[in-house]
Amino acid sequence: MAAAAHLQIDYPRLADIRQHSAAWWHDVLAIVQYSPELRPPRLPWAEGTAAHVRLPVLADLDDAVEVWRLAGPMSSGQHGRVHYRCSERLLFAALSIAEQEFAEPECERPQGDERASALRSATSAAYCELFGALGALGFPHPIRIWNVLPEITGQTPDGERYWHFNGGRQEAFIGRQRHIDGNLPAASALGSPHPGPLTVHCIASVRAPIALENPRQSPAWEYPPQYGPRSPTFARACIEGSPGQTLFVSGTASIVGSHSAHPGDVRAQTRETVRNLRAVLAAANAHLGSERYALEQLTFKVYVRHSDDLADIEQELRSAIGPSARVLYLRADICRRELLVEIEAVGS
Ligand code: 3EB
């Protein structure tokens, strides 16, 4: 594989990348390992660089990893809790924070909601650390952020845990003088079926990206209060500034306007999600004034709430994207209980 001028994403098997020489690793910006274990299998050369997310891979590919490649040279290091690796153009950063660190001492604990308060504080701290590291390292513009936390739809006395995550995230955006209504990074936020820390990883740039919305969906920062008192802070997609122009499509679900469509019908949800993906692609192409991005040429990641739905989702998605597009299926909880599938994509 030649060094990539454009950022490339691939899902090779662990056994295959273990065969590569040290030279291959020079152009690796990031590796994300998905596995239900507490500690993922170790990789040569990637010590301290690979991010681990506690989501199981589905569909007979349980040793698949996510690899991002870009022309090097790369450097890597640690800034506070943030592990990073970067070229002169893009930076990959990852951190994890245990909610327990933010639990109030027993005697001062507010009744009942202590775990959720800890989640809000942990999220805010994670984002403050992340933004601090991005600024200090010279990559002040997050383009794409992934968030994974346990029990994302768990109920607390003041709403769902995802709402507390949103509270902490928005607080950090405001604290860092960032926009909370537009000009946001693309994102995904998923629930892990396993206990563990909040994990956040991100791709950031030296240049500001182009943030895009979806005409079929309300901007997430304008969701009505029934979806939580503090809005999620993400854009439907971001395009990396020139010369890269990699397109990052956020986690996309069966939401039309701000409402969940087709509760209980996984096939209809998948088709609605594909309509949303097409609409975001059209917005991206319109912005560039070209037909640069096509659904059939994107690389996808699919979050599946119930493993039993995998075949239905796969069939619907394949009929839309064609046989050659790469797809990684992960078992994860979506942030609204009625949503059964969420799909994100990258186009280069
Ligand atoms: C949605 O459209 C579905 O909170 O960062 C998708 C992508 C979703 C990102 C986030 C949430 C997030 O609202 C959920």
PDB file of N, CA, C and O and ligand atoms in Angstrom, residues 145 147 162 165-166 169 187-189 217 220 223 232-234 236 250-253 255 334-336 339 342, ligand 1:
ATOM      1  N   ILE A 145     -15.366  13.397  15.977  1.00  0.00           N
ATOM      2  CA  ILE A 145     -15.210  12.897  17.351  1.00  0.00           C
ATOM      3  C   ILE A 145     -16.116  11.679  17.564  1.00  0.00           C
ATOM      4  O   ILE A 145     -17.276  11.691  17.138  1.00  0.00           O
ATOM      5  N   ASN A 147     -17.584   9.026  20.585  1.00  0.00           N
ATOM      6  CA  ASN A 147     -17.785   8.904  22.033  1.00  0.00           C
ATOM      7  C   ASN A 147     -18.427   7.554  22.336  1.00  0.00           C
ATOM      8  O   ASN A 147     -19.417   7.191  21.689  1.00  0.00           O
ATOM      9  N   TYR A 162     -27.436   9.766  28.535  1.00  0.00           N
ATOM     10  CA  TYR A 162     -26.995  10.501  27.343  1.00  0.00           C
ATOM     11  C   TYR A 162     -27.202  12.012  27.532  1.00  0.00           C
ATOM     12  O   TYR A 162     -26.416  12.812  27.058  1.00  0.00           O
ATOM     13  N   PHE A 165     -24.351  13.243  29.533  1.00  0.00           N
ATOM     14  CA  PHE A 165     -23.194  13.339  28.628  1.00  0.00           C
ATOM     15  C   PHE A 165     -23.294  14.632  27.808  1.00  0.00           C
ATOM     16  O   PHE A 165     -22.321  15.391  27.703  1.00  0.00           O
ATOM     17  N   ASN A 166     -24.469  14.895  27.259  1.00  0.00           N
ATOM     18  CA  ASN A 166     -24.654  16.120  26.459  1.00  0.00           C
ATOM     19  C   ASN A 166     -24.419  17.383  27.279  1.00  0.00           C
ATOM     20  O   ASN A 166     -23.854  18.361  26.784  1.00  0.00           O
ATOM     21  N   ARG A 169     -20.650  17.750  27.711  1.00  0.00           N
ATOM     22  CA  ARG A 169     -20.011  18.094  26.432  1.00  0.00           C
ATOM     23  C   ARG A 169     -20.290  19.552  26.087  1.00  0.00           C
ATOM     24  O   ARG A 169     -19.367  20.300  25.732  1.00  0.00           O
ATOM     25  N   ALA A 187     -19.721  13.798  14.591  1.00  0.00           N
ATOM     26  CA  ALA A 187     -19.561  12.953  15.777  1.00  0.00           C
ATOM     27  C   ALA A 187     -20.422  11.701  15.719  1.00  0.00           C
ATOM     28  O   ALA A 187     -21.311  11.568  14.874  1.00  0.00           O
ATOM     29  N   SER A 188     -20.129  10.803  16.645  1.00  0.00           N
ATOM     30  CA  SER A 188     -20.995   9.669  16.959  1.00  0.00           C
ATOM     31  C   SER A 188     -20.948   9.504  18.469  1.00  0.00           C
ATOM     32  O   SER A 188     -19.910   9.786  19.080  1.00  0.00           O
ATOM     33  N   ALA A 189     -22.053   9.070  19.060  1.00  0.00           N
ATOM     34  CA  ALA A 189     -22.080   8.784  20.501  1.00  0.00           C
ATOM     35  C   ALA A 189     -22.852   7.488  20.693  1.00  0.00           C
ATOM     36  O   ALA A 189     -24.022   7.401  20.341  1.00  0.00           O
ATOM     37  N   GLN A 217     -33.132  16.679   8.332  1.00  0.00           N
ATOM     38  CA  GLN A 217     -33.078  16.573   9.795  1.00  0.00           C
ATOM     39  C   GLN A 217     -32.877  17.938  10.427  1.00  0.00           C
ATOM     40  O   GLN A 217     -32.158  18.780   9.895  1.00  0.00           O
ATOM     41  N   ALA A 220     -28.860  19.012  15.227  1.00  0.00           N
ATOM     42  CA  ALA A 220     -28.937  18.379  16.556  1.00  0.00           C
ATOM     43  C   ALA A 220     -28.942  19.429  17.666  1.00  0.00           C
ATOM     44  O   ALA A 220     -29.545  19.223  18.715  1.00  0.00           O
ATOM     45  N   TYR A 223     -32.507  20.382  18.647  1.00  0.00           N
ATOM     46  CA  TYR A 223     -33.494  19.395  19.082  1.00  0.00           C
ATOM     47  C   TYR A 223     -34.365  20.009  20.175  1.00  0.00           C
ATOM     48  O   TYR A 223     -33.860  20.714  21.058  1.00  0.00           O
ATOM     49  N   PRO A 232     -27.178  18.155  21.900  1.00  0.00           N
ATOM     50  CA  PRO A 232     -25.916  17.567  21.445  1.00  0.00           C
ATOM     51  C   PRO A 232     -25.164  18.594  20.594  1.00  0.00           C
ATOM     52  O   PRO A 232     -25.777  19.396  19.895  1.00  0.00           O
ATOM     53  N   THR A 233     -23.850  18.572  20.671  1.00  0.00           N
ATOM     54  CA  THR A 233     -23.041  19.529  19.899  1.00  0.00           C
ATOM     55  C   THR A 233     -22.275  18.785  18.815  1.00  0.00           C
ATOM     56  O   THR A 233     -21.129  18.389  19.003  1.00  0.00           O
ATOM     57  N   PHE A 234     -22.952  18.570  17.697  1.00  0.00           N
ATOM     58  CA  PHE A 234     -22.268  17.972  16.544  1.00  0.00           C
ATOM     59  C   PHE A 234     -22.941  18.412  15.259  1.00  0.00           C
ATOM     60  O   PHE A 234     -24.102  18.823  15.276  1.00  0.00           O
ATOM     61  N   ARG A 236     -23.888  17.341  11.144  1.00  0.00           N
ATOM     62  CA  ARG A 236     -24.248  16.094  10.433  1.00  0.00           C
ATOM     63  C   ARG A 236     -23.078  15.547   9.635  1.00  0.00           C
ATOM     64  O   ARG A 236     -22.997  14.350   9.381  1.00  0.00           O
ATOM     65  N   SER A 250     -21.382  12.030  10.189  1.00  0.00           N
ATOM     66  CA  SER A 250     -21.681  11.668  11.578  1.00  0.00           C
ATOM     67  C   SER A 250     -22.546  10.418  11.649  1.00  0.00           C
ATOM     68  O   SER A 250     -23.192  10.041  10.660  1.00  0.00           O
ATOM     69  N   GLY A 251     -22.599   9.830  12.808  1.00  0.00           N
ATOM     70  CA  GLY A 251     -23.551   8.753  13.056  1.00  0.00           C
ATOM     71  C   GLY A 251     -24.927   9.241  12.622  1.00  0.00           C
ATOM     72  O   GLY A 251     -25.357  10.320  13.015  1.00  0.00           O
ATOM     73  N   THR A 252     -25.586   8.446  11.770  1.00  0.00           N
ATOM     74  CA  THR A 252     -26.847   8.866  11.165  1.00  0.00           C
ATOM     75  C   THR A 252     -27.877   7.783  11.427  1.00  0.00           C
ATOM     76  O   THR A 252     -27.600   6.593  11.247  1.00  0.00           O
ATOM     77  N   ALA A 253     -29.050   8.196  11.890  1.00  0.00           N
ATOM     78  CA  ALA A 253     -30.077   7.223  12.255  1.00  0.00           C
ATOM     79  C   ALA A 253     -31.383   7.571  11.556  1.00  0.00           C
ATOM     80  O   ALA A 253     -31.456   8.477  10.724  1.00  0.00           O
ATOM     81  N   ILE A 255     -33.895   9.342  11.879  1.00  0.00           N
ATOM     82  CA  ILE A 255     -34.502  10.537  12.469  1.00  0.00           C
ATOM     83  C   ILE A 255     -34.880  11.467  11.327  1.00  0.00           C
ATOM     84  O   ILE A 255     -34.059  11.760  10.459  1.00  0.00           O
ATOM     85  N   ILE A 334     -27.710   2.493  20.659  1.00  0.00           N
ATOM     86  CA  ILE A 334     -27.911   3.808  20.059  1.00  0.00           C
ATOM     87  C   ILE A 334     -28.491   4.710  21.170  1.00  0.00           C
ATOM     88  O   ILE A 334     -29.082   4.211  22.128  1.00  0.00           O
ATOM     89  N   CYS A 335     -28.329   6.023  21.039  1.00  0.00           N
ATOM     90  CA  CYS A 335     -28.651   6.899  22.171  1.00  0.00           C
ATOM     91  C   CYS A 335     -30.142   7.168  22.394  1.00  0.00           C
ATOM     92  O   CYS A 335     -30.510   7.793  23.380  1.00  0.00           O
ATOM     93  N   ARG A 336     -31.004   6.724  21.491  1.00  0.00           N
ATOM     94  CA  ARG A 336     -32.442   6.745  21.787  1.00  0.00           C
ATOM     95  C   ARG A 336     -32.898   5.295  21.763  1.00  0.00           C
ATOM     96  O   ARG A 336     -32.583   4.564  20.825  1.00  0.00           O
ATOM     97  N   LEU A 339     -34.244   3.571  18.586  1.00  0.00           N
ATOM     98  CA  LEU A 339     -33.393   3.468  17.393  1.00  0.00           C
ATOM     99  C   LEU A 339     -32.622   2.152  17.411  1.00  0.00           C
ATOM    100  O   LEU A 339     -31.987   1.802  18.406  1.00  0.00           O
ATOM    101  N   GLU A 342     -27.543   2.682  13.558  1.00  0.00           N
ATOM    102  CA  GLU A 342     -26.949   3.984  13.260  1.00  0.00           C
ATOM    103  C   GLU A 342     -25.769   3.735  12.321  1.00  0.00           C
ATOM    104  O   GLU A 342     -25.019   2.785  12.502  1.00  0.00           O
TER     105      GLU A 342
HETATM  106  C1  3EB B   1     -28.975  11.655  16.150  1.00  0.00           C
HETATM  107  O1  3EB B   1     -28.977  11.949  14.961  1.00  0.00           O
HETATM  108  C2  3EB B   1     -28.614  10.246  16.477  1.00  0.00           C
HETATM  109  O2  3EB B   1     -24.393  12.940  20.414  1.00  0.00           O
HETATM  110  O3  3EB B   1     -22.546  13.008  19.262  1.00  0.00           O
HETATM  111  C3  3EB B   1     -25.659  10.735  16.117  1.00  0.00           C
HETATM  112  C4  3EB B   1     -24.400  11.299  15.972  1.00  0.00           C
HETATM  113  C5  3EB B   1     -26.283  10.777  17.352  1.00  0.00           C
HETATM  114  C6  3EB B   1     -23.759  11.939  17.054  1.00  0.00           C
HETATM  115  C7  3EB B   1     -23.735  12.684  19.396  1.00  0.00           C
HETATM  116  C8  3EB B   1     -25.650  11.413  18.423  1.00  0.00           C
HETATM  117  C9  3EB B   1     -24.399  12.001  18.274  1.00  0.00           C
HETATM  118  O4  3EB B   1     -29.303  12.440  17.041  1.00  0.00           O
HETATM  119  C10 3EB B   1     -27.616  10.143  17.556  1.00  0.00           C
END
